[in-house]
Each structure stands twice: as structure tokens, then as C-alpha cells.
Short mmCIF file of C-alpha atoms in Angstrom, two decimals:
data_model
loop_
_atom_site.label_atom_id
_atom_site.label_comp_id
_atom_site.label_asym_id
_atom_site.label_seq_id
_atom_site.Cartn_x
_atom_site.Cartn_y
_atom_site.Cartn_z
CA MET U 1 0.04 -0.07 0.08
CA SER U 2 2.83 2.48 0.54
CA VAL U 3 3.98 2.61 -2.98
CA ILE U 4 0.49 3.79 -4.04
CA ASP U 5 1.29 7.09 -1.93
CA ARG U 6 3.56 8.31 -4.64
CA GLY U 7 0.65 8.24 -7.11
CA THR U 8 -1.88 9.82 -4.91
CA ALA U 9 -0.21 13.29 -5.03
CA LEU U 10 -0.81 13.61 -8.69
CA PHE U 11 -4.68 13.70 -8.56
CA ALA U 12 -5.79 13.60 -4.83
CA PHE U 13 -6.88 17.33 -4.62
CA GLN U 14 -7.88 17.41 -8.33
CA TYR U 15 -11.14 15.42 -7.79
CA VAL U 16 -11.38 14.76 -4.12
CA GLN U 17 -10.44 18.10 -2.59
CA ALA U 18 -12.82 17.60 0.45
CA ASP U 19 -11.53 14.31 1.64
CA ALA U 20 -8.36 13.01 0.08
CA PRO U 21 -8.06 9.21 -0.10
CA THR U 22 -5.58 7.46 1.93
CA ASN U 23 -3.42 4.62 0.59
CA LYS U 24 -5.39 1.92 2.32
CA THR U 25 -8.59 3.60 0.40
CA LEU U 26 -6.61 3.61 -2.66
CA ALA U 27 -5.56 -0.11 -2.22
CA GLY U 28 -9.08 -1.19 -1.51
CA LEU U 29 -10.42 0.33 -4.66
CA VAL U 30 -7.71 -1.50 -6.73
CA VAL U 31 -8.96 -4.62 -5.22
CA GLN U 32 -12.40 -3.82 -6.20
CA LEU U 33 -11.54 -2.79 -9.73
CA LEU U 34 -9.80 -6.04 -10.28
CA GLN U 35 -12.51 -8.25 -8.69
CA PHE U 36 -15.19 -6.45 -11.01
CA GLN U 37 -12.94 -6.84 -14.09
CA GLU U 38 -12.68 -10.56 -13.49
CA ASP U 39 -16.40 -11.08 -12.51
CA ALA U 40 -17.67 -8.92 -15.42
CA PHE U 41 -15.24 -9.77 -18.15
CA GLY U 42 -13.53 -12.87 -17.09
CA LYS U 43 -13.12 -16.19 -18.93
CA HIS U 44 -16.44 -17.43 -17.56
CA VAL U 45 -18.39 -14.66 -18.98
CA ALA U 46 -20.03 -15.02 -22.46
CA ASN U 47 -19.64 -12.44 -25.08
CA PRO U 48 -18.08 -9.88 -22.48
CA ALA U 49 -18.41 -6.12 -23.52
CA PHE U 50 -14.80 -5.31 -22.65
CA THR U 51 -11.50 -6.52 -22.90
CA LYS U 52 -9.68 -6.87 -19.53
CA PHE U 53 -7.02 -4.36 -18.84
CA PRO U 54 -3.53 -6.10 -18.65
CA ALA U 55 -2.51 -7.00 -15.30
CA LYS U 56 0.81 -4.79 -15.71
CA CYS U 57 -1.43 -1.62 -15.72
CA PHE U 58 -2.27 -2.00 -12.05
CA MET U 59 1.46 -3.03 -11.20
CA ASP U 60 2.75 0.68 -12.39
CA PHE U 61 3.05 2.32 -9.27
CA LYS U 62 5.36 5.32 -10.29
CA ALA U 63 3.87 8.80 -9.99
CA GLY U 64 2.02 9.54 -13.48
CA GLY U 65 2.06 6.04 -14.13
CA THR U 66 -0.80 3.74 -15.41
CA LEU U 67 -2.28 2.86 -12.26
CA CYS U 68 -2.35 6.66 -11.30
CA HIS U 69 -4.63 7.36 -14.11
CA ILE U 70 -6.71 4.47 -13.54
CA LEU U 71 -7.57 5.81 -9.88
CA GLY U 72 -7.78 9.35 -11.43
CA ALA U 73 -10.31 8.58 -13.95
CA ALA U 74 -12.28 6.40 -11.43
CA TYR U 75 -12.70 9.13 -8.95
CA LYS U 76 -13.45 11.72 -11.46
CA TYR U 77 -16.50 9.51 -12.91
CA LYS U 78 -17.65 8.92 -9.20
CA ASN U 79 -17.87 12.68 -9.01
CA GLU U 80 -19.72 13.18 -12.09
CA GLN U 81 -22.31 10.68 -11.26
CA GLY U 82 -22.74 12.11 -7.63
CA TRP U 83 -21.89 8.87 -6.02
CA ARG U 84 -20.82 8.93 -2.25
CA ARG U 85 -18.95 5.80 -2.65
CA PHE U 86 -17.89 3.48 -5.13
CA ASP U 87 -20.04 0.07 -5.34
CA LEU U 88 -18.85 -2.26 -7.65
CA GLN U 89 -20.71 -5.31 -6.43
CA ASN U 90 -24.05 -3.95 -6.80
CA PRO U 91 -25.91 -5.43 -9.73
CA SER U 92 -28.04 -2.29 -10.21
CA ARG U 93 -24.87 -0.51 -10.98
CA MET U 94 -23.51 -3.17 -13.40
CA ASP U 95 -24.03 -0.52 -16.51
CA ARG U 96 -22.62 2.57 -14.87
CA ASN U 97 -19.52 0.38 -13.53
CA VAL U 98 -18.95 -0.70 -17.30
CA GLU U 99 -19.13 2.80 -18.29
CA MET U 100 -16.73 3.67 -15.89
CA PHE U 101 -14.25 1.21 -17.31
CA MET U 102 -14.73 2.54 -20.59
CA ASN U 103 -13.66 6.06 -19.57
CA ILE U 104 -10.80 4.79 -17.79
CA GLU U 105 -9.74 3.16 -21.03
CA LYS U 106 -10.14 6.43 -22.99
CA THR U 107 -7.99 8.26 -20.22
CA LEU U 108 -5.19 5.46 -20.78
CA VAL U 109 -5.21 5.71 -24.39
CA GLN U 110 -5.09 9.51 -24.29
CA ASN U 111 -2.14 9.38 -21.88
CA ASN U 112 -0.21 6.66 -24.14
CA CYS U 113 -0.48 4.38 -21.14
CA LEU U 114 -2.44 1.65 -23.17
CA SER U 115 -1.92 0.39 -26.63
CA ARG U 116 -3.48 -1.95 -28.69
CA PRO U 117 -1.20 -4.59 -30.85
CA ILE U 118 -0.91 -4.19 -34.37
CA ILE U 119 -0.49 -7.93 -35.76
CA TYR U 120 1.09 -9.00 -39.00
CA LEU U 121 -0.16 -12.69 -39.88
CA VAL U 122 2.78 -14.62 -41.84
CA PRO U 123 1.47 -16.26 -45.09
CA ASP U 124 2.44 -19.60 -43.90
CA ILE U 125 -0.66 -19.47 -41.65
CA GLU U 126 -3.62 -21.59 -43.38
CA LEU U 127 -6.23 -19.39 -44.55
CA LYS U 128 -9.10 -20.89 -42.19
CA LEU U 129 -7.12 -20.13 -39.20
CA ALA U 130 -6.03 -16.65 -40.39
CA ASN U 131 -9.71 -15.56 -40.92
CA LYS U 132 -10.33 -16.78 -37.32
CA LEU U 133 -7.36 -14.85 -35.99
CA LYS U 134 -8.32 -11.55 -37.63
CA ASP U 135 -11.74 -11.80 -36.18
CA ILE U 136 -10.35 -12.31 -32.73
CA VAL U 137 -7.81 -9.47 -33.15
CA LYS U 138 -10.75 -7.12 -34.21
CA ARG U 139 -13.00 -8.20 -31.38
CA HIS U 140 -10.43 -7.26 -28.74
CA GLN U 141 -9.64 -3.74 -30.35
CA GLY U 142 -6.32 -4.94 -32.09
CA THR U 143 -5.44 -4.17 -35.68
CA VAL U 144 -4.27 -6.57 -38.47
CA THR U 145 -1.90 -4.99 -41.16
CA ASP U 146 -0.33 -6.31 -44.27
CA ASP U 147 2.71 -4.07 -43.80
CA LYS U 148 5.31 -6.24 -41.92
CA SER U 149 7.38 -3.23 -41.04
CA LYS U 150 4.65 -1.56 -39.11
CA ALA U 151 3.49 -4.49 -36.80
CA THR U 152 4.26 -4.80 -33.28
CA HIS U 153 3.52 -8.74 -33.43
CA HIS U 154 4.61 -11.09 -35.97
CA VAL U 155 2.40 -14.22 -35.70
CA TYR U 156 3.67 -17.70 -36.98
CA PRO U 157 1.70 -21.06 -37.41
CA ILE U 158 1.54 -23.27 -34.12
CA PRO U 159 4.52 -25.39 -33.68
CA THR U 160 3.76 -29.01 -33.77
CA SER U 161 5.60 -29.55 -30.34
CA LEU U 162 4.37 -27.65 -27.48
CA ASP U 163 4.96 -28.13 -23.69
CA GLU U 164 1.89 -30.15 -22.57
CA GLU U 165 3.01 -29.99 -18.76
CA GLU U 166 2.19 -27.01 -16.46
CA TRP U 167 4.96 -24.83 -15.57
CA LEU U 168 5.61 -21.51 -13.76
CA ARG U 169 8.13 -18.67 -13.86
CA PRO U 170 9.13 -16.59 -10.72
CA VAL U 171 8.88 -13.01 -11.83
CA MET U 172 9.22 -10.92 -8.49
CA LYS U 173 10.06 -11.45 -5.09
CA LYS U 174 9.13 -9.33 -2.04
CA ASP U 175 10.19 -10.18 1.66
CA LYS U 176 9.09 -13.79 2.01
CA GLN U 177 6.82 -13.87 -0.91
CA VAL U 178 7.35 -14.64 -4.50
CA LEU U 179 5.09 -13.81 -7.45
CA VAL U 180 5.01 -16.63 -10.03
CA HIS U 181 3.60 -16.58 -13.49
CA TRP U 182 1.67 -19.63 -14.87
CA GLY U 183 2.33 -20.66 -18.33
CA CYS U 184 0.15 -19.62 -21.03
CA HIS U 185 -2.18 -18.01 -18.60
CA PRO U 186 -2.79 -14.21 -18.35
CA ASP U 187 -0.77 -11.90 -15.94
CA SER U 188 -3.97 -11.64 -13.87
CA TYR U 189 -3.52 -15.20 -12.79
CA ASP U 190 -0.13 -14.59 -11.43
CA THR U 191 0.09 -15.84 -7.60
CA TRP U 192 1.82 -14.70 -4.69
CA ILE U 193 3.40 -17.94 -2.81
CA HIS U 194 5.61 -18.38 0.08
CA ALA U 195 9.52 -18.38 -0.92
CA GLY U 196 10.10 -21.60 0.86
CA ASP U 197 7.81 -23.35 -1.69
CA ILE U 198 9.70 -22.70 -4.70
CA ASP U 199 13.37 -23.25 -5.23
CA ALA U 200 14.24 -20.63 -7.68
CA GLU U 201 15.24 -17.07 -7.76
CA ALA U 202 13.28 -14.42 -9.71
CA GLU U 203 15.14 -13.29 -12.99
CA GLU U 204 15.08 -9.91 -14.49
CA PRO U 205 12.90 -9.92 -17.69
CA PRO U 206 14.92 -10.08 -20.96
CA ILE U 207 15.05 -6.94 -23.24
CA PRO U 208 12.34 -7.92 -25.73
CA GLU U 209 13.07 -7.93 -29.37
CA LYS U 210 10.74 -6.02 -31.25
CA PRO U 211 8.67 -6.70 -33.07
CA TRP U 212 7.54 -9.74 -30.98
CA LYS U 213 7.58 -13.07 -32.87
CA ILE U 214 4.99 -15.52 -31.21
CA HIS U 215 2.87 -18.17 -32.57
CA ALA U 216 -1.12 -18.14 -33.26
CA LYS U 217 -1.89 -19.59 -30.03
CA TRP U 218 -1.31 -16.40 -28.22
CA ILE U 219 -4.21 -14.73 -29.89
CA LEU U 220 -6.51 -17.68 -29.50
CA ASP U 221 -5.63 -17.80 -25.77
CA THR U 222 -6.52 -14.25 -25.63
CA ASP U 223 -9.83 -14.87 -26.78
CA ILE U 224 -10.33 -17.54 -24.20
CA PHE U 225 -9.49 -15.48 -21.36
CA ASN U 226 -10.55 -12.05 -22.82
CA GLU U 227 -7.24 -10.55 -21.93
CA TRP U 228 -4.13 -9.86 -24.27
CA MET U 229 -1.59 -12.77 -22.88
CA ASN U 230 2.05 -12.47 -21.85
CA GLU U 231 3.99 -12.62 -25.18
CA GLU U 232 6.96 -14.29 -23.46
CA ASP U 233 4.96 -17.60 -23.05
CA TYR U 234 4.70 -17.82 -26.73
CA GLU U 235 7.88 -16.62 -28.34
CA VAL U 236 9.28 -18.71 -31.39
CA ASP U 237 12.68 -18.29 -33.03
CA GLU U 238 13.51 -17.87 -36.86
CA ASN U 239 12.71 -21.49 -37.31
CA LYS U 240 9.34 -21.33 -35.90
CA LYS U 241 10.55 -23.25 -32.77
CA PRO U 242 9.43 -22.35 -29.21
CA VAL U 243 12.09 -20.50 -27.17
CA SER U 244 12.38 -19.17 -23.65
CA PHE U 245 14.83 -16.71 -22.19
CA ARG U 246 13.78 -17.31 -18.61
CA GLN U 247 13.73 -20.65 -16.65
CA ARG U 248 10.58 -22.38 -16.25
CA ILE U 249 9.77 -24.55 -13.68
CA TYR U 250 7.79 -27.70 -14.45
CA MET U 251 5.19 -29.29 -12.32
CA LYS U 252 6.12 -32.48 -11.02
CA ASN U 253 3.83 -35.21 -9.12
CA GLU U 254 4.72 -33.75 -5.62
CA GLU U 255 4.71 -30.13 -6.59
CA PRO U 256 4.55 -27.59 -3.56
CA VAL U 257 2.12 -25.40 -5.36
CA ARG U 258 -0.77 -25.81 -7.84
CA SER U 259 -2.32 -23.33 -10.29
CA PRO U 260 -5.83 -22.65 -9.69
CA GLU U 261 -7.00 -24.93 -12.49
CA ARG U 262 -4.96 -27.85 -11.01
CA ARG U 263 -6.53 -27.40 -7.85
CA ASP U 264 -9.89 -27.24 -9.22
CA ARG U 265 -9.15 -30.70 -11.01
CA LYS U 266 -7.81 -32.30 -7.81
CA ALA U 267 -10.76 -31.17 -5.80
CA THR U 268 -13.17 -32.63 -8.53
CA ALA U 269 -11.20 -35.88 -8.68
CA GLY U 270 -11.27 -36.28 -4.95
CA ALA U 271 -15.08 -35.93 -4.75
CA ARG U 272 -15.43 -38.37 -7.62
CA LYS U 273 -13.41 -40.81 -5.77
CA ARG U 274 -15.58 -40.23 -2.59
CA ARG U 275 -18.63 -40.62 -4.74
CA HIS U 276 -17.40 -43.94 -5.95
CA SER U 277 -16.81 -45.60 -2.41
CA PRO U 278 -18.57 -48.90 -1.95
CA SER U 279 -21.85 -48.52 -0.23
CA PRO U 280 -22.37 -50.78 2.89
CA PRO U 281 -23.63 -54.31 2.40
CA PRO U 282 -27.65 -55.02 2.51
CA PRO U 283 -28.92 -56.03 5.92
CA SER U 284 -28.84 -59.88 6.39
CA THR U 285 -31.73 -62.08 7.83
CA PRO U 286 -31.63 -62.94 11.59
CA VAL U 287 -30.37 -66.47 10.65
CA GLU U 288 -27.66 -65.26 8.56
CA SER U 289 -26.66 -62.57 11.16
CA ARG U 290 -26.30 -65.27 13.79
CA LYS U 291 -23.87 -67.44 11.47
CA LYS U 292 -21.98 -64.47 10.18
CA ALA U 293 -21.39 -62.58 13.48
CA GLY U 294 -17.86 -64.28 13.83
CA LYS U 295 -16.92 -63.10 10.36
CA LYS U 296 -17.90 -59.51 10.17
CA GLY U 297 -14.58 -58.29 11.78
CA GLN U 298 -12.41 -60.25 9.29
CA ALA U 299 -14.36 -59.38 6.52
CA GLY U 300 -14.49 -55.59 7.02
CA LEU U 301 -10.62 -55.42 7.62
CA TYR U 302 -9.58 -57.41 4.50
CA GLY U 303 -12.53 -57.24 2.38
CA LYS U 304 -13.97 -59.83 -0.04
CA ARG U 305 -11.66 -61.34 -2.35
CA ARG U 306 -12.18 -60.90 -6.10
CA GLY U 307 -14.57 -63.66 -7.41
CA GLN U 308 -15.03 -65.26 -3.97
CA LYS U 309 -18.44 -66.88 -3.58
CA GLU U 310 -19.29 -65.70 0.16
CA ASP U 311 -21.90 -68.44 0.69
CA ASP U 312 -20.24 -71.37 -0.62
CA GLU U 313 -16.71 -71.04 -0.08
CA GLN U 314 -16.40 -69.18 3.13
CA GLU U 315 -16.10 -71.26 6.37
CA ASP U 316 -18.69 -71.02 9.10
CA LEU U 317 -16.76 -70.21 12.21
CA THR U 318 -19.69 -70.62 14.52
CA LYS U 319 -20.79 -73.98 13.17
CA ASP U 320 -19.60 -75.80 16.63
CA MET U 321 -21.18 -73.31 18.90
CA GLU U 322 -24.59 -73.62 20.57
CA ASP U 323 -27.37 -71.67 19.16
CA PRO U 324 -28.18 -68.63 21.50
CA THR U 325 -31.37 -68.61 23.50
CA PRO U 326 -34.32 -67.43 21.31
CA VAL U 327 -35.85 -64.03 21.95
CA PRO U 328 -38.34 -63.54 23.55
CA ASN U 329 -38.46 -66.03 26.17
CA ILE U 330 -41.54 -68.39 26.08
CA GLU U 331 -43.04 -69.42 29.22
CA GLU U 332 -46.20 -71.44 30.12
CA VAL U 333 -49.24 -69.75 31.89
CA VAL U 334 -51.90 -71.57 33.26
CA LEU U 335 -55.23 -69.82 32.95
CA PRO U 336 -58.08 -69.97 35.75
CA LYS U 337 -61.20 -72.02 34.86
CA ASN U 338 -63.45 -68.89 35.22
CA VAL U 339 -63.09 -65.81 33.00
CA ASN U 340 -65.46 -63.23 32.54
CA PRO U 341 -65.70 -62.76 28.67
CA LYS U 342 -68.19 -59.76 29.12
CA LYS U 343 -65.29 -57.49 30.54
CA ASP U 344 -63.10 -55.66 28.44
CA SER U 345 -59.94 -57.63 28.24
CA GLU U 346 -57.82 -59.63 26.00
CA ASN U 347 -60.53 -60.31 23.68
CA THR U 348 -60.99 -56.67 22.85
CA PRO U 349 -58.51 -55.50 20.27
CA VAL U 350 -56.47 -52.22 20.87
CA LYS U 351 -57.02 -49.21 18.99
CA GLY U 352 -54.97 -49.12 15.77
CA GLY U 353 -54.20 -52.89 16.01
CA THR U 354 -55.46 -55.82 13.80
CA VAL U 355 -57.00 -59.07 14.44
CA ALA U 356 -56.14 -62.12 12.43
CA ASP U 357 -58.34 -65.13 11.58
CA LEU U 358 -57.01 -68.10 13.55
CA ASP U 359 -58.67 -70.71 11.27
CA GLU U 360 -57.06 -69.16 7.99
CA GLN U 361 -53.40 -68.63 9.13
CA ASP U 362 -50.64 -70.69 10.16
CA GLU U 363 -49.02 -68.01 12.29
CA GLU U 364 -51.14 -65.61 14.45
CA THR U 365 -50.58 -62.11 14.87
CA VAL U 366 -51.82 -60.20 17.76
CA ALA U 367 -51.58 -56.51 17.54
CA THR U 368 -50.92 -54.69 20.96
CA GLY U 369 -50.41 -51.18 20.60
CA GLY U 370 -49.11 -51.61 17.01
CA LYS U 371 -46.28 -54.16 17.86
CA GLU U 372 -46.20 -57.53 16.12
CA ASP U 373 -45.94 -61.01 18.18
CA GLU U 374 -43.23 -63.02 16.28
CA ASP U 375 -43.79 -66.16 18.25
CA PRO U 376 -44.41 -68.83 16.01
CA ASN U 377 -45.99 -71.37 18.51
CA LYS U 378 -49.16 -69.21 18.69
CA GLY U 379 -50.96 -70.49 15.62
CA ASP U 380 -51.30 -73.76 17.33
CA GLN U 381 -53.78 -72.57 19.67
CA SER U 382 -57.26 -71.71 19.34
CA ARG U 383 -59.91 -70.16 21.69
CA SER U 384 -63.67 -71.21 21.83
CA MET U 385 -66.15 -69.17 23.40
CA ASP U 386 -69.76 -68.28 23.22
CA THR U 387 -70.77 -64.81 23.50
CA GLY U 388 -74.16 -65.39 24.23
CA GLU U 389 -73.39 -67.22 27.58
CA ASP U 390 -72.14 -65.82 30.83
CA ASN U 391 -69.46 -68.46 31.23
CA VAL U 392 -66.89 -69.96 28.75
CA THR U 393 -66.50 -73.76 28.58
CA GLU U 394 -64.03 -75.31 30.73
CA GLN U 395 -60.39 -74.94 29.58
CA THR U 396 -58.90 -78.28 28.27
CA ASN U 397 -55.74 -77.13 26.65
CA HIS U 398 -52.85 -74.77 27.90
CA ILE U 399 -52.49 -71.52 26.00
CA ILE U 400 -48.75 -70.48 25.59
CA ILE U 401 -48.37 -66.76 25.83
CA PRO U 402 -45.07 -64.71 25.56
CA SER U 403 -43.47 -63.63 28.72
CA TYR U 404 -43.80 -60.00 28.03
CA ALA U 405 -47.87 -60.43 27.78
CA SER U 406 -47.77 -61.67 31.73
CA TRP U 407 -49.23 -58.42 32.79
CA PHE U 408 -52.76 -59.59 31.63
CA ASP U 409 -54.81 -60.22 34.61
CA TYR U 410 -57.40 -62.97 33.92
CA ASN U 411 -59.10 -62.57 37.16
CA TRP U 412 -61.21 -59.63 36.12
#
């Protein structure tokens, strides 16, 4: 933020006489401008209305430099609109904010702080590709010329052998931080990383040989990112082969830093792996549960072998053990001989319950409060009673009642 102070004096009292901005205020405005530029004109935006300013425009901190003119034009537009403050995140101000960027562009061009490339396409480029490149250049306010001597960039065909791996280049070091440039990405994607994460020193940029000799991918990538790309990433020699005048650090399998796109891919891959995790096995029947109780720990630790048939080939480790006591326990209850059927007792079904026909079912289900009786021996018993008489016939057979039903009082 301190470096912005040198540019503040140039315009602070020209447009903001009442309340001159501080270096922190200007730094915050720069962050807002960069964020708005990416949100409104970035790679993800279809048919952007404006080509992004090169990132180097925001790195020119000298008095009277590009950043100074950007801030001055922004404050001038703010005063003309009568704004109390900048609001670059408000969707209702989108059109006005875009208009502000266009005014900033005019200011930069008038002060020779921003120039568009003049491009010469060599005849070796095939006609279809050449027409596509011309359309892209015009869309981004560039110029295509047939006069090779007037061009600022000579564009050659794309080399057959290009680096497929990701790479980066250290460009600046400040204290314990290093600014790295990602290959074939615009300068706005440059990232500050810790100096200990990269084993290389930032080199001074070479003096460029004008005009630039670059291949056609420089224009194609400009259209993708909506920002004029860094020429150094696309340089070729007289033999139309890629050249590099500064070191490139190629990314390895265990690289300490990753580009934003690499991090996105890794997060997506991790999520995809988690989605493919095996689901838990379906619940087994009570009999199977008892038989496989001794095998669950072993199967969970090592997993099931490929092609192994669990039911046929695995050994039952509990085959020699006694079966556990069945639940619930069954006890015999002797009913008294005199029972009054007129009283509301076990003969009256509970609300919400169901009554099964004892003659048509092998297994009887008695609903008591919505719970099912799973005792298989109940179906063998039957009750005979005459509702028209005061007394039931004498009990001749025992009735088997589950232990949890012993709270019935048959002496009512």
C-alpha cells in the first residue's frame, strides 16, 4: 500500500478536495476494480462487453503511471455521477460501472498508457485459421496489417511440439513472498506464494526483441481469457520453434504449489473418488446374522476377495457353537377356569391394532399397541367361547403366552 502514496499526490486534490483518499482507501479500490474486471469480463463470461486491462497496468506504481491514471479516472467518474462511494458489487450499477471502465480506457489511451497490438500474420498460416485470428484481433480492439514493418507482433503458425506440462516462472520477490507467473495464462492469474515453496530465484525480464515473434496460440488464448496474453510464453525463433529466455519450473507429481485450474481438477477428482466408495452391504436375515457374526470383523478388515463366493466357500466359524437362546423367552401360563368374557380384556382389540383369523393363518399376529408378536407357536392354539353365555367352556388345553404378555390379569 505504501507504493500507492507516490501516485496519490498527482490527482488526490484534483477530484477529491474535501476528503483526500488514503493509501489504504486506494488499495481497497484497486482490489475492487480487479475483482469487478474478473467478474464482469473474465473467462467465464459469455460475450463480454469489454476486454480486460492487462494486469501490468495495475502494477505501475510510479507517479503519473498507469495505475495513477486509472484511479484518477475512477474518482472523476464517481464525482460526475454524484456517488458517495464506489459500489462495484451492486448488480443495479453494472451498466454504470462498465461505462466507468470505458472512460478509464479512454484516459489510458489519451495518456499513452495503453496501446493495442498491431499484428502481422505470416503467409504460412492456413487461410481458415488466419480468418479466425483476424476476427479475434478486431474483437479485442487490435489491428491486423499487411505491412510487416509497421506491426508490433509477427504471428507464426502453431508449432507441432508444445509443452503439455504445467509450468511456472518466478517474476518478483518481496520479503518472504514470490510472485509466480503460470505458463500460457494471463498475468492476472499470477499468484503470490511463500518463498520456501519454490526453489528458484526471480530473474530480470529480458529485453524483448521488437517486433515480437510469437505463434498463433497467443491470439487464440487471448480470446479464451478475454485478456491479451503474455508474449514471453509464446515466443518462437526464426525456425518457428518455441524459445524461452527465462527459466521455467515444470510441475511434478509432488509439486508444492498448484495452479488454480490444477487445484480445481484435484478437488473434483477427490469428490469423484468419494462418490465411488463402496456402499455398505444390505442387512442380512436374523439367521444369517447369527451365522456370520464371527466373520464380520475379518471381512471388514481385509474385504472380500475378487471372485470369491461368500455363501459357498467361506467357512462358518460358529458351526460348533450352541445356538443362542431365542428371544423373546416363552413361558407357560395356566389360565383360571372361570373367566368373564363380558369384561373388556384381551378379547377386545387395541385401537389401531389388527385381528387375524385363527382358522385361516398358520401364524397368528396379535396387535398390542401396534407391535407384532413373532412367536411361531401361537398359531397352534385356538380359543372357543360363546358370546351368548355368561361363562366360557372349561379350559382343556394350555395357552402359550409370551413372557412380556404376563401383565394380563385373567381374574377380572
